[in-house]
C-alpha positions as a printed NumPy array, in Angstrom:
array([[ 74.997, 169.104,  57.136],
       [ 75.55 , 167.491,  60.446],
       [ 72.949, 165.848,  62.747],
       [ 71.746, 167.722,  65.643],
       [ 72.927, 166.488,  68.981],
       [ 69.499, 165.773,  69.883],
       [ 69.331, 162.847,  66.833],
       [ 72.788, 161.354,  67.978],
       [ 71.564, 158.424,  69.646],
       [ 75.048, 157.315,  70.922],
       [ 75.308, 160.131,  72.957],
       [ 72.238, 159.549,  75.135],
       [ 70.686, 162.997,  74.424],
       [ 67.867, 162.304,  72.263],
       [ 64.304, 162.268,  72.033],
       [ 62.711, 159.655,  74.261],
       [ 59.185, 158.303,  74.324],
       [ 57.745, 155.841,  77.117],
       [ 54.252, 154.857,  77.084],
       [ 52.521, 152.367,  79.295],
       [ 50.676, 149.218,  77.565],
       [ 48.06 , 147.982,  79.833],
       [ 47.971, 144.03 ,  79.322],
       [ 44.591, 142.977,  80.631],
       [ 44.462, 139.422,  78.151],
       [ 45.78 , 136.094,  79.12 ],
       [ 48.911, 134.892,  78.133],
       [ 48.652, 132.828,  74.605],
       [ 51.09 , 130.698,  73.034],
       [ 53.163, 133.666,  71.292],
       [ 53.844, 135.228,  75.198],
       [ 54.748, 131.533,  76.192],
       [ 57.3  , 131.428,  73.442],
       [ 58.856, 134.953,  73.992],
       [ 59.358, 133.456,  77.339],
       [ 61.093, 130.639,  76.399],
       [ 63.189, 132.538,  74.156],
       [ 64.224, 134.801,  76.647],
       [ 65.221, 132.074,  78.888],
       [ 69.222, 131.147,  79.106],
       [ 68.444, 127.71 ,  77.599],
       [ 66.445, 129.601,  74.585],
       [ 69.097, 131.765,  73.857],
       [ 71.794, 129.22 ,  73.836],
       [ 69.733, 126.862,  71.519],
       [ 68.39 , 130.202,  69.063],
       [ 72.148, 130.875,  68.795],
       [ 72.904, 127.951,  67.042],
       [ 70.124, 128.54 ,  64.281],
       [ 72.139, 130.36 ,  61.902],
       [ 74.908, 127.824,  61.926],
       [ 72.739, 125.045,  62.02 ],
       [ 69.622, 125.64 ,  59.364],
       [ 70.623, 128.659,  57.083],
       [ 73.847, 127.155,  55.323],
       [ 71.52 , 124.454,  53.857],
       [ 69.24 , 126.858,  51.965],
       [ 72.353, 128.863,  51.231],
       [ 74.33 , 125.641,  49.792],
       [ 71.407, 124.37 ,  47.788],
       [ 70.702, 127.814,  46.326],
       [ 74.057, 129.055,  45.191],
       [ 76.187, 125.716,  44.675],
       [ 73.287, 123.706,  43.107],
       [ 71.956, 126.738,  41.26 ],
       [ 68.472, 126.483,  42.436],
       [ 67.067, 129.995,  42.087],
       [ 63.817, 128.599,  41.139],
       [ 62.011, 125.373,  40.357],
       [ 61.853, 124.335,  36.628],
       [ 58.867, 122.149,  37.233],
       [ 55.22 , 123.238,  37.751],
       [ 52.741, 121.844,  40.13 ],
       [ 52.995, 121.302,  43.941],
       [ 53.728, 117.468,  43.685],
       [ 56.551, 118.092,  41.013],
       [ 58.103, 120.87 ,  42.934],
       [ 58.2  , 118.79 ,  46.201],
       [ 59.841, 116.115,  44.021],
       [ 62.303, 118.514,  42.602],
       [ 62.947, 119.676,  46.24 ],
       [ 63.345, 116.267,  47.62 ],
       [ 65.895, 115.737,  44.766],
       [ 68.133, 118.744,  45.717],
       [ 67.816, 117.673,  49.6  ],
       [ 69.377, 114.252,  48.541],
       [ 71.871, 115.351,  46.507],
       [ 73.205, 117.798,  49.235],
       [ 72.751, 114.98 ,  51.771],
       [ 74.915, 112.906,  49.389],
       [ 77.547, 115.749,  49.127],
       [ 77.785, 116.09 ,  52.701],
       [ 78.593, 112.425,  53.21 ],
       [ 81.057, 112.091,  50.406],
       [ 82.942, 115.473,  51.363],
       [ 82.945, 114.819,  55.534],
       [ 84.552, 111.132,  54.653],
       [ 81.635, 109.2  ,  56.367],
       [ 80.706, 107.87 ,  53.022],
       [ 83.215, 105.863,  51.352],
       [ 82.592, 103.896,  48.157],
       [ 83.897, 100.492,  47.705]])
């Protein structure tokens, strides 16, 4: 069974709903951040987010096999997390050649 033509949004003949939101409040920090993110500079900065932050967590999770913490308690977990981060940074220095052991 195929979708009716009204359900195919790629042809432009779908059901469209529009409504008007009356904005009678003052701008808040969320509005300010949306404005910053929609600017050209904001889009440029945000486009680097996936290439900067996310691989670190992926590397720590898969390469170092941290799927869950083995300790209990906030201070112990913070210490374990800092240890994993330190190992990650040392591996980066060793692999990129900035760290030379003599």
